[in-house]
Amino acid sequence: MGLLSNRTGKETLKAGDHVYSWRAAWVYAHHGIYVGDDKVIHFTRGRDQEVGTGTVIDFLLVSSGPTRSTTPCLVCSSNDATAAMEANGVTSSCLSCFLAGGALYRFEYAVNPALFLAKARGGTCTLASTDPAELVVRRANYLLSNGFRCYSLFKNNCEDFAIYCKTGLLVAEQGSVGLGQSGQAVSIIGGPLAAVVSTPFRLVTTNIYGMAVMAVGVYCVSRYAGDIGNRRDVLKVEVEDLTAGLASSRIRPANISQLATPGQVQDPVVTTPVAA
């Protein structure tokens, strides 16, 4: 893992890798799971499923999905794949279509805390450990057939999908301002938060360098505390339980805690059930 970049080559990929590619001037990245044979399973906005913020941020982050080419891909285009994507948002593409002309990066797991903090941009690594590659690929293929809940920009996006496939972890409680597992979502929120929190310190010092250090510190703390490897509101949920009895992946976040039996819950754990 590089300090400034996780860029990698196609020849280094292994089935079960979490890959991503930056979109639209590095504003946002699209994430997926490489399953071998030049295929990537990823989560996009299905028909009638997007839940955004209702602000200009939705316009800025519209590049979360791959760019649509005017020429159909002879490798991965099919009516069945298109119908599946429109129904639940989870689709399988060849690596070239997934990258949509962008560079290939590999998301890193179980990174050292110091290295995590050194990576100023969220959505590139996590403190959490990954499950075995075979289990990761099985989850991705299962969700390809059964869907992954309703798409939401901050609570349930492509990075949340990939992190779930890698770890089996889901956020148990998501309020109106809650976030999912996505590191880049935490990063987007962390910037304005750092500016707001550091503002009162202008009463203590007018030194611009001191203010900058304070803002950077608040930003780093928010990223570290919001990482899926540190959060206390996550549960281990089996993929079959996640999708059992649900139509078109529309699972209510408040019911996630009810899907996990005591044997499935790993530390950190939420002990109070979430009210429906």
C-alpha atoms as an extended CHARMM CRD file, in Angstrom:
* protein
*
       276  EXT
         1         1  MET       CA              0.0000000000        0.0000000000        0.0000000000  PROA      1               0.0000000000
         2         2  GLY       CA              1.4010000000        3.3810000000       -0.9900000000  PROA      2               0.0000000000
         3         3  LEU       CA              1.2840000000        6.4540000000        1.2110000000  PROA      3               0.0000000000
         4         4  LEU       CA             -0.1240000000        8.6350000000       -1.5480000000  PROA      4               0.0000000000
         5         5  SER       CA             -1.7700000000        6.0980000000       -3.8230000000  PROA      5               0.0000000000
         6         6  ASN       CA             -3.1670000000        2.5510000000       -3.8860000000  PROA      6               0.0000000000
         7         7  ARG       CA             -2.8240000000        2.3340000000       -7.6570000000  PROA      7               0.0000000000
         8         8  THR       CA             -2.2040000000       -1.1660000000       -8.9190000000  PROA      8               0.0000000000
         9         9  GLY       CA             -1.9980000000       -3.1650000000      -12.1190000000  PROA      9               0.0000000000
        10        10  LYS       CA             -4.5110000000       -5.6050000000      -13.5550000000  PROA      10              0.0000000000
        11        11  GLU       CA             -1.9530000000       -8.4030000000      -13.3760000000  PROA      11              0.0000000000
        12        12  THR       CA             -1.7860000000       -8.1520000000       -9.5710000000  PROA      12              0.0000000000
        13        13  LEU       CA             -5.5250000000       -8.5980000000       -8.9780000000  PROA      13              0.0000000000
        14        14  LYS       CA             -6.8880000000      -11.6420000000       -7.1740000000  PROA      14              0.0000000000
        15        15  ALA       CA            -10.4720000000      -12.8080000000       -6.8090000000  PROA      15              0.0000000000
        16        16  GLY       CA            -11.9820000000      -11.1310000000       -3.7600000000  PROA      16              0.0000000000
        17        17  ASP       CA            -10.0590000000       -7.8600000000       -4.1060000000  PROA      17              0.0000000000
        18        18  HSD       CA            -11.9070000000       -4.6070000000       -3.3980000000  PROA      18              0.0000000000
        19        19  VAL       CA            -11.1080000000       -2.2940000000       -6.3000000000  PROA      19              0.0000000000
        20        20  TYR       CA            -12.0640000000        1.2650000000       -7.1280000000  PROA      20              0.0000000000
        21        21  SER       CA            -11.5410000000        3.9850000000       -9.7070000000  PROA      21              0.0000000000
        22        22  TRP       CA            -11.8110000000        7.7450000000       -9.2910000000  PROA      22              0.0000000000
        23        23  ARG       CA            -14.4530000000        9.6800000000      -11.2140000000  PROA      23              0.0000000000
        24        24  ALA       CA            -15.0760000000       13.3150000000      -12.1700000000  PROA      24              0.0000000000
        25        25  ALA       CA            -11.9040000000       15.1410000000      -11.2090000000  PROA      25              0.0000000000
        26        26  TRP       CA            -11.3360000000       12.9150000000       -8.1620000000  PROA      26              0.0000000000
        27        27  VAL       CA            -14.5240000000       14.0790000000       -6.4840000000  PROA      27              0.0000000000
        28        28  TYR       CA            -15.8040000000       10.5490000000       -5.9500000000  PROA      28              0.0000000000
        29        29  ALA       CA            -14.7050000000        6.9590000000       -6.5850000000  PROA      29              0.0000000000
        30        30  HSD       CA            -16.6560000000        3.9450000000       -7.7900000000  PROA      30              0.0000000000
        31        31  HSD       CA            -16.0420000000        0.6870000000       -5.8680000000  PROA      31              0.0000000000
        32        32  GLY       CA            -16.5660000000       -2.9920000000       -6.5960000000  PROA      32              0.0000000000
        33        33  ILE       CA            -15.3950000000       -6.5510000000       -5.9360000000  PROA      33              0.0000000000
        34        34  TYR       CA            -13.1280000000       -8.2690000000       -8.4400000000  PROA      34              0.0000000000
        35        35  VAL       CA            -14.3560000000      -11.8680000000       -8.7560000000  PROA      35              0.0000000000
        36        36  GLY       CA            -11.8570000000      -13.1800000000      -11.3020000000  PROA      36              0.0000000000
        37        37  ASP       CA            -12.0670000000      -13.7860000000      -15.0650000000  PROA      37              0.0000000000
        38        38  ASP       CA            -11.8200000000      -10.0240000000      -15.6810000000  PROA      38              0.0000000000
        39        39  LYS       CA            -15.1910000000       -9.4530000000      -13.9400000000  PROA      39              0.0000000000
        40        40  VAL       CA            -16.1730000000       -6.9130000000      -11.2670000000  PROA      40              0.0000000000
        41        41  ILE       CA            -19.4320000000       -7.0190000000       -9.2860000000  PROA      41              0.0000000000
        42        42  HSD       CA            -20.4910000000       -3.5690000000       -8.1490000000  PROA      42              0.0000000000
        43        43  PHE       CA            -23.4480000000       -1.5720000000       -6.8800000000  PROA      43              0.0000000000
        44        44  THR       CA            -25.0080000000        1.2810000000       -8.8440000000  PROA      44              0.0000000000
        45        45  ARG       CA            -28.2140000000        3.2350000000       -8.6800000000  PROA      45              0.0000000000
        46        46  GLY       CA            -31.0540000000        0.9240000000       -9.6840000000  PROA      46              0.0000000000
        47        47  ARG       CA            -34.2900000000        2.2070000000      -11.1610000000  PROA      47              0.0000000000
        48        48  ASP       CA            -36.3360000000        4.2250000000       -8.6150000000  PROA      48              0.0000000000
        49        49  GLN       CA            -33.8590000000        3.3670000000       -5.8590000000  PROA      49              0.0000000000
        50        50  GLU       CA            -31.6040000000        6.3800000000       -5.4280000000  PROA      50              0.0000000000
        51        51  VAL       CA            -31.9090000000        8.2520000000       -2.1620000000  PROA      51              0.0000000000
        52        52  GLY       CA            -29.7820000000       11.3900000000       -2.2580000000  PROA      52              0.0000000000
        53        53  THR       CA            -29.3840000000       14.5010000000       -0.1720000000  PROA      53              0.0000000000
        54        54  GLY       CA            -31.6640000000       16.8030000000       -2.1300000000  PROA      54              0.0000000000
        55        55  THR       CA            -28.7900000000       19.2830000000       -2.4280000000  PROA      55              0.0000000000
        56        56  VAL       CA            -26.1510000000       20.2760000000       -4.9740000000  PROA      56              0.0000000000
        57        57  ILE       CA            -23.9830000000       17.4740000000       -3.5730000000  PROA      57              0.0000000000
        58        58  ASP       CA            -26.1340000000       15.0020000000       -5.5340000000  PROA      58              0.0000000000
        59        59  PHE       CA            -25.1240000000       16.7280000000       -8.7480000000  PROA      59              0.0000000000
        60        60  LEU       CA            -21.4420000000       16.7850000000       -7.8270000000  PROA      60              0.0000000000
        61        61  LEU       CA            -21.4080000000       13.0690000000       -6.9730000000  PROA      61              0.0000000000
        62        62  VAL       CA            -23.4740000000       11.8680000000       -9.9010000000  PROA      62              0.0000000000
        63        63  SER       CA            -20.3650000000       10.1020000000      -11.2070000000  PROA      63              0.0000000000
        64        64  SER       CA            -20.5940000000        7.2860000000       -8.6410000000  PROA      64              0.0000000000
        65        65  GLY       CA            -21.5550000000        4.8940000000      -11.4230000000  PROA      65              0.0000000000
        66        66  PRO       CA            -19.4940000000        4.0330000000      -14.4830000000  PROA      66              0.0000000000
        67        67  THR       CA            -19.8060000000        6.2470000000      -17.5260000000  PROA      67              0.0000000000
        68        68  ARG       CA            -22.2530000000        4.8320000000      -20.0370000000  PROA      68              0.0000000000
        69        69  SER       CA            -20.6220000000        4.1600000000      -23.3830000000  PROA      69              0.0000000000
        70        70  THR       CA            -22.5380000000        4.7400000000      -26.6060000000  PROA      70              0.0000000000
        71        71  THR       CA            -21.0300000000        1.5180000000      -27.9430000000  PROA      71              0.0000000000
        72        72  PRO       CA            -22.2450000000       -1.6630000000      -26.1860000000  PROA      72              0.0000000000
        73        73  CYS       CA            -19.4630000000       -3.7760000000      -24.6960000000  PROA      73              0.0000000000
        74        74  LEU       CA            -19.1910000000       -7.1230000000      -26.4620000000  PROA      74              0.0000000000
        75        75  VAL       CA            -17.7780000000       -8.7280000000      -23.2970000000  PROA      75              0.0000000000
        76        76  CYS       CA            -20.2540000000       -7.8750000000      -20.5570000000  PROA      76              0.0000000000
        77        77  SER       CA            -23.3550000000       -6.2920000000      -22.1170000000  PROA      77              0.0000000000
        78        78  SER       CA            -26.5250000000       -8.3750000000      -22.0560000000  PROA      78              0.0000000000
        79        79  ASN       CA            -30.2330000000       -7.8670000000      -21.5760000000  PROA      79              0.0000000000
        80        80  ASP       CA            -30.1730000000       -9.9770000000      -18.4040000000  PROA      80              0.0000000000
        81        81  ALA       CA            -27.4210000000       -7.8570000000      -16.8390000000  PROA      81              0.0000000000
        82        82  THR       CA            -29.1890000000       -4.6270000000      -17.7230000000  PROA      82              0.0000000000
        83        83  ALA       CA            -32.4840000000       -5.8670000000      -16.2860000000  PROA      83              0.0000000000
        84        84  ALA       CA            -30.7840000000       -6.9570000000      -13.0510000000  PROA      84              0.0000000000
        85        85  MET       CA            -29.0620000000       -3.6000000000      -12.6350000000  PROA      85              0.0000000000
        86        86  GLU       CA            -32.2840000000       -1.6750000000      -13.2060000000  PROA      86              0.0000000000
        87        87  ALA       CA            -34.0790000000       -3.8840000000      -10.6790000000  PROA      87              0.0000000000
        88        88  ASN       CA            -31.6550000000       -3.8730000000       -7.7470000000  PROA      88              0.0000000000
        89        89  GLY       CA            -28.5490000000       -1.9340000000       -8.7450000000  PROA      89              0.0000000000
        90        90  VAL       CA            -26.0370000000       -4.7940000000       -8.3850000000  PROA      90              0.0000000000
        91        91  THR       CA            -24.3830000000       -5.6450000000      -11.6710000000  PROA      91              0.0000000000
        92        92  SER       CA            -21.4170000000       -7.4930000000      -13.1490000000  PROA      92              0.0000000000
        93        93  SER       CA            -19.1230000000       -5.7840000000      -15.6400000000  PROA      93              0.0000000000
        94        94  CYS       CA            -15.8320000000       -6.4870000000      -17.2910000000  PROA      94              0.0000000000
        95        95  LEU       CA            -12.9300000000       -4.6650000000      -15.6480000000  PROA      95              0.0000000000
        96        96  SER       CA            -12.6290000000       -2.2360000000      -18.5560000000  PROA      96              0.0000000000
        97        97  CYS       CA            -16.2720000000       -1.1260000000      -18.2990000000  PROA      97              0.0000000000
        98        98  PHE       CA            -15.9850000000       -0.8310000000      -14.5230000000  PROA      98              0.0000000000
        99        99  LEU       CA            -12.9680000000        1.4600000000      -14.8170000000  PROA      99              0.0000000000
       100       100  ALA       CA            -14.6670000000        3.5450000000      -17.5470000000  PROA      100             0.0000000000
       101       101  GLY       CA            -11.3120000000        4.8780000000      -18.6780000000  PROA      101             0.0000000000
       102       102  GLY       CA            -10.0110000000        5.5450000000      -15.1550000000  PROA      102             0.0000000000
       103       103  ALA       CA             -7.0160000000        4.0780000000      -13.3380000000  PROA      103             0.0000000000
       104       104  LEU       CA             -7.2580000000        0.9440000000      -11.1830000000  PROA      104             0.0000000000
       105       105  TYR       CA             -6.8290000000        1.1470000000       -7.4050000000  PROA      105             0.0000000000
       106       106  ARG       CA             -7.0410000000       -1.4980000000       -4.6780000000  PROA      106             0.0000000000
       107       107  PHE       CA             -8.7540000000       -0.7560000000       -1.3700000000  PROA      107             0.0000000000
       108       108  GLU       CA             -6.6420000000       -1.8850000000        1.5950000000  PROA      108             0.0000000000
       109       109  TYR       CA             -7.8060000000       -3.6080000000        4.8000000000  PROA      109             0.0000000000
       110       110  ALA       CA             -6.3250000000       -3.9800000000        8.3060000000  PROA      110             0.0000000000
       111       111  VAL       CA             -4.0020000000       -1.0140000000        7.7820000000  PROA      111             0.0000000000
       112       112  ASN       CA             -1.8370000000        0.4670000000       10.5090000000  PROA      112             0.0000000000
       113       113  PRO       CA             -3.5910000000        3.3760000000       12.3180000000  PROA      113             0.0000000000
       114       114  ALA       CA             -0.7060000000        5.7260000000       11.5580000000  PROA      114             0.0000000000
       115       115  LEU       CA             -0.8830000000        4.9150000000        7.8650000000  PROA      115             0.0000000000
       116       116  PHE       CA             -4.6620000000        5.2660000000        7.9390000000  PROA      116             0.0000000000
       117       117  LEU       CA             -4.3820000000        8.7980000000        9.3460000000  PROA      117             0.0000000000
       118       118  ALA       CA             -1.6460000000        9.6520000000        6.8530000000  PROA      118             0.0000000000
       119       119  LYS       CA             -4.0500000000        8.9350000000        4.0010000000  PROA      119             0.0000000000
       120       120  ALA       CA             -5.8030000000       12.2810000000        3.9120000000  PROA      120             0.0000000000
       121       121  ARG       CA             -8.5260000000       11.0950000000        1.5500000000  PROA      121             0.0000000000
       122       122  GLY       CA            -11.2100000000        8.7160000000        2.8220000000  PROA      122             0.0000000000
       123       123  GLY       CA            -12.4500000000        5.7500000000        0.8230000000  PROA      123             0.0000000000
       124       124  THR       CA             -9.0370000000        4.1930000000        0.1860000000  PROA      124             0.0000000000
       125       125  CYS       CA             -8.4170000000        1.9500000000        3.2050000000  PROA      125             0.0000000000
       126       126  THR       CA             -9.8350000000        0.7800000000        6.5320000000  PROA      126             0.0000000000
       127       127  LEU       CA             -8.6950000000       -0.5190000000        9.8970000000  PROA      127             0.0000000000
       128       128  ALA       CA            -11.1320000000       -3.4490000000        9.6050000000  PROA      128             0.0000000000
       129       129  SER       CA             -9.9430000000       -6.9150000000        8.6310000000  PROA      129             0.0000000000
       130       130  THR       CA            -11.1890000000       -8.7370000000        5.5670000000  PROA      130             0.0000000000
       131       131  ASP       CA            -12.7960000000      -12.1830000000        5.4360000000  PROA      131             0.0000000000
       132       132  PRO       CA            -11.3360000000      -14.9760000000        3.2630000000  PROA      132             0.0000000000
       133       133  ALA       CA            -11.4480000000      -14.3300000000       -0.4820000000  PROA      133             0.0000000000
       134       134  GLU       CA            -13.7980000000      -17.2680000000       -1.1620000000  PROA      134             0.0000000000
       135       135  LEU       CA            -16.3850000000      -15.8300000000        1.2380000000  PROA      135             0.0000000000
       136       136  VAL       CA            -16.0220000000      -12.3540000000       -0.2860000000  PROA      136             0.0000000000
       137       137  VAL       CA            -16.6770000000      -13.6790000000       -3.7980000000  PROA      137             0.0000000000
       138       138  ARG       CA            -19.6420000000      -15.7490000000       -2.5620000000  PROA      138             0.0000000000
       139       139  ARG       CA            -21.2380000000      -12.6970000000       -0.9670000000  PROA      139             0.0000000000
       140       140  ALA       CA            -20.7550000000      -10.6190000000       -4.1130000000  PROA      140             0.0000000000
       141       141  ASN       CA            -22.2850000000      -13.2930000000       -6.3510000000  PROA      141             0.0000000000
       142       142  TYR       CA            -25.1900000000      -13.8060000000       -3.9700000000  PROA      142             0.0000000000
       143       143  LEU       CA            -25.9650000000      -10.0840000000       -3.9070000000  PROA      143             0.0000000000
       144       144  LEU       CA            -25.7080000000       -9.9870000000       -7.6940000000  PROA      144             0.0000000000
       145       145  SER       CA            -28.7300000000      -12.2690000000       -7.7890000000  PROA      145             0.0000000000
       146       146  ASN       CA            -30.6000000000      -10.8970000000       -4.7730000000  PROA      146             0.0000000000
       147       147  GLY       CA            -29.7670000000       -7.1960000000       -4.5320000000  PROA      147             0.0000000000
       148       148  PHE       CA            -28.2600000000       -5.0060000000       -1.8160000000  PROA      148             0.0000000000
       149       149  ARG       CA            -30.9760000000       -2.8230000000       -0.3020000000  PROA      149             0.0000000000
       150       150  CYS       CA            -31.9350000000        0.6070000000       -1.6290000000  PROA      150             0.0000000000
       151       151  TYR       CA            -29.1730000000        2.8380000000       -2.9650000000  PROA      151             0.0000000000
       152       152  SER       CA            -28.3810000000        5.8690000000       -0.8060000000  PROA      152             0.0000000000
       153       153  LEU       CA            -25.5590000000        8.3080000000       -1.4380000000  PROA      153             0.0000000000
       154       154  PHE       CA            -24.3400000000        8.4710000000        2.1660000000  PROA      154             0.0000000000
       155       155  LYS       CA            -25.8960000000        5.3870000000        3.8050000000  PROA      155             0.0000000000
       156       156  ASN       CA            -25.7150000000        2.6410000000        1.1950000000  PROA      156             0.0000000000
       157       157  ASN       CA            -23.4580000000        3.3100000000       -1.7630000000  PROA      157             0.0000000000
       158       158  CYS       CA            -20.9800000000        1.3730000000       -3.8880000000  PROA      158             0.0000000000
       159       159  GLU       CA            -18.2700000000        1.5230000000       -1.2190000000  PROA      159             0.0000000000
       160       160  ASP       CA            -20.6970000000        0.2660000000        1.4510000000  PROA      160             0.0000000000
       161       161  PHE       CA            -21.4850000000       -2.6730000000       -0.8380000000  PROA      161             0.0000000000
       162       162  ALA       CA            -17.8310000000       -3.5710000000       -1.3520000000  PROA      162             0.0000000000
       163       163  ILE       CA            -16.9930000000       -3.2260000000        2.3560000000  PROA      163             0.0000000000
       164       164  TYR       CA            -19.9160000000       -5.4800000000        3.2700000000  PROA      164             0.0000000000
       165       165  CYS       CA            -18.7340000000       -8.1160000000        0.7950000000  PROA      165             0.0000000000
       166       166  LYS       CA            -15.2430000000       -7.9720000000        2.3150000000  PROA      166             0.0000000000
       167       167  THR       CA            -16.2240000000       -7.9230000000        6.0090000000  PROA      167             0.0000000000
       168       168  GLY       CA            -19.8910000000       -8.9260000000        6.4180000000  PROA      168             0.0000000000
       169       169  LEU       CA            -20.3490000000       -5.8250000000        8.5840000000  PROA      169             0.0000000000
       170       170  LEU       CA            -23.3250000000       -3.4730000000        8.4200000000  PROA      170             0.0000000000
       171       171  VAL       CA            -24.2140000000       -0.3760000000       10.3850000000  PROA      171             0.0000000000
       172       172  ALA       CA            -27.0570000000       -1.3340000000       12.7110000000  PROA      172             0.0000000000
       173       173  GLU       CA            -28.5170000000        2.0850000000       13.3370000000  PROA      173             0.0000000000
       174       174  GLN       CA            -28.8800000000        4.7680000000       10.6810000000  PROA      174             0.0000000000
       175       175  GLY       CA            -30.8030000000        7.8820000000       11.6060000000  PROA      175             0.0000000000
       176       176  SER       CA            -31.7060000000       10.7280000000        9.3130000000  PROA      176             0.0000000000
       177       177  VAL       CA            -28.1240000000       12.0160000000        9.4470000000  PROA      177             0.0000000000
       178       178  GLY       CA            -26.4430000000        8.6420000000        9.8220000000  PROA      178             0.0000000000
       179       179  LEU       CA            -23.7320000000        7.2060000000        7.6070000000  PROA      179             0.0000000000
       180       180  GLY       CA            -22.9990000000        3.7680000000        6.3080000000  PROA      180             0.0000000000
       181       181  GLN       CA            -19.5530000000        2.1680000000        6.1530000000  PROA      181             0.0000000000
       182       182  SER       CA            -18.3000000000        4.4180000000        3.3380000000  PROA      182             0.0000000000
       183       183  GLY       CA            -14.9990000000        6.1150000000        4.1240000000  PROA      183             0.0000000000
       184       184  GLN       CA            -15.4330000000        8.6570000000        1.3680000000  PROA      184             0.0000000000
       185       185  ALA       CA            -18.8360000000        9.6510000000        2.7780000000  PROA      185             0.0000000000
       186       186  VAL       CA            -17.2040000000       10.2210000000        6.1770000000  PROA      186             0.0000000000
       187       187  SER       CA            -14.4860000000       12.2130000000        4.4200000000  PROA      187             0.0000000000
       188       188  ILE       CA            -17.0300000000       14.4280000000        2.6650000000  PROA      188             0.0000000000
       189       189  ILE       CA            -18.8140000000       15.1270000000        5.9350000000  PROA      189             0.0000000000
       190       190  GLY       CA            -15.5550000000       15.4760000000        7.8970000000  PROA      190             0.0000000000
       191       191  GLY       CA            -14.2940000000       18.4950000000        5.9420000000  PROA      191             0.0000000000
       192       192  PRO       CA            -17.2000000000       20.8550000000        6.7360000000  PROA      192             0.0000000000
       193       193  LEU       CA            -17.3840000000       19.4030000000       10.2590000000  PROA      193             0.0000000000
       194       194  ALA       CA            -13.7560000000       20.2730000000       10.8670000000  PROA      194             0.0000000000
       195       195  ALA       CA            -14.3530000000       23.8400000000        9.6940000000  PROA      195             0.0000000000
       196       196  VAL       CA            -17.3760000000       24.2700000000       11.9720000000  PROA      196             0.0000000000
       197       197  VAL       CA            -15.7910000000       22.7110000000       15.0640000000  PROA      197             0.0000000000
       198       198  SER       CA            -12.5560000000       24.6760000000       14.7150000000  PROA      198             0.0000000000
       199       199  THR       CA            -14.3520000000       28.0160000000       14.2910000000  PROA      199             0.0000000000
       200       200  PRO       CA            -14.7530000000       28.7390000000       18.0510000000  PROA      200             0.0000000000
       201       201  PHE       CA            -10.9850000000       28.5350000000       18.4640000000  PROA      201             0.0000000000
       202       202  ARG       CA            -10.7120000000       31.8550000000       16.6610000000  PROA      202             0.0000000000
       203       203  LEU       CA            -11.5470000000       33.3570000000       20.0420000000  PROA      203             0.0000000000
       204       204  VAL       CA             -8.3770000000       31.7790000000       21.4380000000  PROA      204             0.0000000000
       205       205  THR       CA             -5.9800000000       32.3970000000       18.5740000000  PROA      205             0.0000000000
       206       206  THR       CA             -6.0000000000       34.2730000000       15.3070000000  PROA      206             0.0000000000
       207       207  ASN       CA             -2.9340000000       32.4480000000       14.0520000000  PROA      207             0.0000000000
       208       208  ILE       CA             -3.8430000000       30.9500000000       10.6940000000  PROA      208             0.0000000000
       209       209  TYR       CA             -1.4140000000       28.0790000000       11.1610000000  PROA      209             0.0000000000
       210       210  GLY       CA             -2.9130000000       27.1490000000       14.5120000000  PROA      210             0.0000000000
       211       211  MET       CA             -6.3930000000       27.1860000000       12.9930000000  PROA      211             0.0000000000
       212       212  ALA       CA             -5.2290000000       24.9740000000       10.1370000000  PROA      212             0.0000000000
       213       213  VAL       CA             -3.6870000000       22.4610000000       12.5360000000  PROA      213             0.0000000000
       214       214  MET       CA             -6.8950000000       22.3920000000       14.5700000000  PROA      214             0.0000000000
       215       215  ALA       CA             -9.0560000000       21.8410000000       11.4800000000  PROA      215             0.0000000000
       216       216  VAL       CA             -6.8090000000       19.0370000000       10.2150000000  PROA      216             0.0000000000
       217       217  GLY       CA             -6.8630000000       17.4180000000       13.6590000000  PROA      217             0.0000000000
       218       218  VAL       CA            -10.6660000000       17.4610000000       13.8230000000  PROA      218             0.0000000000
       219       219  TYR       CA            -10.8440000000       16.0510000000       10.2990000000  PROA      219             0.0000000000
       220       220  CYS       CA             -8.4740000000       13.1810000000       11.1330000000  PROA      220             0.0000000000
       221       221  VAL       CA            -10.3400000000       12.3530000000       14.3400000000  PROA      221             0.0000000000
       222       222  SER       CA            -13.6700000000       12.2570000000       12.4890000000  PROA      222             0.0000000000
       223       223  ARG       CA            -12.2350000000        9.8900000000        9.8640000000  PROA      223             0.0000000000
       224       224  TYR       CA            -10.6530000000        7.6300000000       12.4800000000  PROA      224             0.0000000000
       225       225  ALA       CA            -13.7770000000        7.4880000000       14.6570000000  PROA      225             0.0000000000
       226       226  GLY       CA            -16.0290000000        6.9180000000       11.6510000000  PROA      226             0.0000000000
       227       227  ASP       CA            -14.0380000000        4.0390000000       10.1950000000  PROA      227             0.0000000000
       228       228  ILE       CA            -15.8490000000        0.6970000000       10.0920000000  PROA      228             0.0000000000
       229       229  GLY       CA            -12.9740000000       -0.8730000000       12.0370000000  PROA      229             0.0000000000
       230       230  ASN       CA            -13.5700000000        1.4650000000       15.0040000000  PROA      230             0.0000000000
       231       231  ARG       CA            -17.3220000000        1.9880000000       15.1050000000  PROA      231             0.0000000000
       232       232  ARG       CA            -19.4230000000        0.4620000000       17.8640000000  PROA      232             0.0000000000
       233       233  ASP       CA            -22.6750000000        0.3650000000       15.8720000000  PROA      233             0.0000000000
       234       234  VAL       CA            -21.8500000000       -2.4640000000       13.4620000000  PROA      234             0.0000000000
       235       235  LEU       CA            -23.0550000000       -6.0470000000       13.2750000000  PROA      235             0.0000000000
       236       236  LYS       CA            -21.9100000000       -9.1350000000       11.4290000000  PROA      236             0.0000000000
       237       237  VAL       CA            -24.7960000000      -10.1400000000        9.1560000000  PROA      237             0.0000000000
       238       238  GLU       CA            -24.8480000000      -13.2330000000        6.9480000000  PROA      238             0.0000000000
       239       239  VAL       CA            -25.6380000000      -12.4590000000        3.3410000000  PROA      239             0.0000000000
       240       240  GLU       CA            -28.5610000000      -14.8890000000        3.2760000000  PROA      240             0.0000000000
       241       241  ASP       CA            -30.1110000000      -13.1790000000        6.2990000000  PROA      241             0.0000000000
       242       242  LEU       CA            -29.5880000000       -9.7800000000        4.7200000000  PROA      242             0.0000000000
       243       243  THR       CA            -31.7000000000      -10.6080000000        1.6880000000  PROA      243             0.0000000000
       244       244  ALA       CA            -34.0760000000      -13.2700000000        3.0400000000  PROA      244             0.0000000000
       245       245  GLY       CA            -37.7140000000      -12.4280000000        2.4110000000  PROA      245             0.0000000000
       246       246  LEU       CA            -36.9400000000       -8.9820000000        1.0180000000  PROA      246             0.0000000000
       247       247  ALA       CA            -38.2670000000       -7.7570000000       -2.3090000000  PROA      247             0.0000000000
       248       248  SER       CA            -35.8050000000       -5.9660000000       -4.5670000000  PROA      248             0.0000000000
       249       249  SER       CA            -33.2640000000       -5.5390000000       -1.7170000000  PROA      249             0.0000000000
       250       250  ARG       CA            -35.4350000000       -3.0490000000        0.1690000000  PROA      250             0.0000000000
       251       251  ILE       CA            -34.3780000000       -3.7910000000        3.7150000000  PROA      251             0.0000000000
       252       252  ARG       CA            -35.1030000000       -1.2210000000        6.4090000000  PROA      252             0.0000000000
       253       253  PRO       CA            -31.8770000000       -0.2080000000        8.1920000000  PROA      253             0.0000000000
       254       254  ALA       CA            -33.7030000000       -0.2960000000       11.5220000000  PROA      254             0.0000000000
       255       255  ASN       CA            -34.2720000000       -4.0230000000       11.1250000000  PROA      255             0.0000000000
       256       256  ILE       CA            -30.6400000000       -4.9800000000       10.5710000000  PROA      256             0.0000000000
       257       257  SER       CA            -30.0240000000       -5.7370000000       14.2360000000  PROA      257             0.0000000000
       258       258  GLN       CA            -32.9650000000       -8.1280000000       14.2230000000  PROA      258             0.0000000000
       259       259  LEU       CA            -31.3680000000      -10.1770000000       11.4290000000  PROA      259             0.0000000000
       260       260  ALA       CA            -28.2790000000      -11.1030000000       13.4220000000  PROA      260             0.0000000000
       261       261  THR       CA            -28.4110000000      -13.9150000000       15.9270000000  PROA      261             0.0000000000
       262       262  PRO       CA            -26.0800000000      -13.7920000000       18.9700000000  PROA      262             0.0000000000
       263       263  GLY       CA            -23.7230000000      -16.1960000000       17.2620000000  PROA      263             0.0000000000
       264       264  GLN       CA            -23.3580000000      -13.8500000000       14.3090000000  PROA      264             0.0000000000
       265       265  VAL       CA            -22.5680000000      -10.7190000000       16.2690000000  PROA      265             0.0000000000
       266       266  GLN       CA            -18.8990000000       -9.8220000000       16.6220000000  PROA      266             0.0000000000
       267       267  ASP       CA            -17.2970000000       -7.0770000000       18.6670000000  PROA      267             0.0000000000
       268       268  PRO       CA            -18.0140000000       -4.2180000000       18.3750000000  PROA      268             0.0000000000
       269       269  VAL       CA            -21.6780000000       -5.0040000000       19.1130000000  PROA      269             0.0000000000
       270       270  VAL       CA            -24.8950000000       -3.0810000000       19.5950000000  PROA      270             0.0000000000
       271       271  THR       CA            -26.7710000000       -4.4730000000       22.5700000000  PROA      271             0.0000000000
       272       272  THR       CA            -29.9400000000       -2.3660000000       22.2930000000  PROA      272             0.0000000000
       273       273  PRO       CA            -32.2770000000       -3.4280000000       19.4710000000  PROA      273             0.0000000000
       274       274  VAL       CA            -33.1710000000       -0.7280000000       17.0140000000  PROA      274             0.0000000000
       275       275  ALA       CA            -36.8430000000        0.1730000000       17.1250000000  PROA      275             0.0000000000
       276       276  ALA       CA            -38.7510000000       -0.2780000000       13.8940000000  PROA      276             0.0000000000
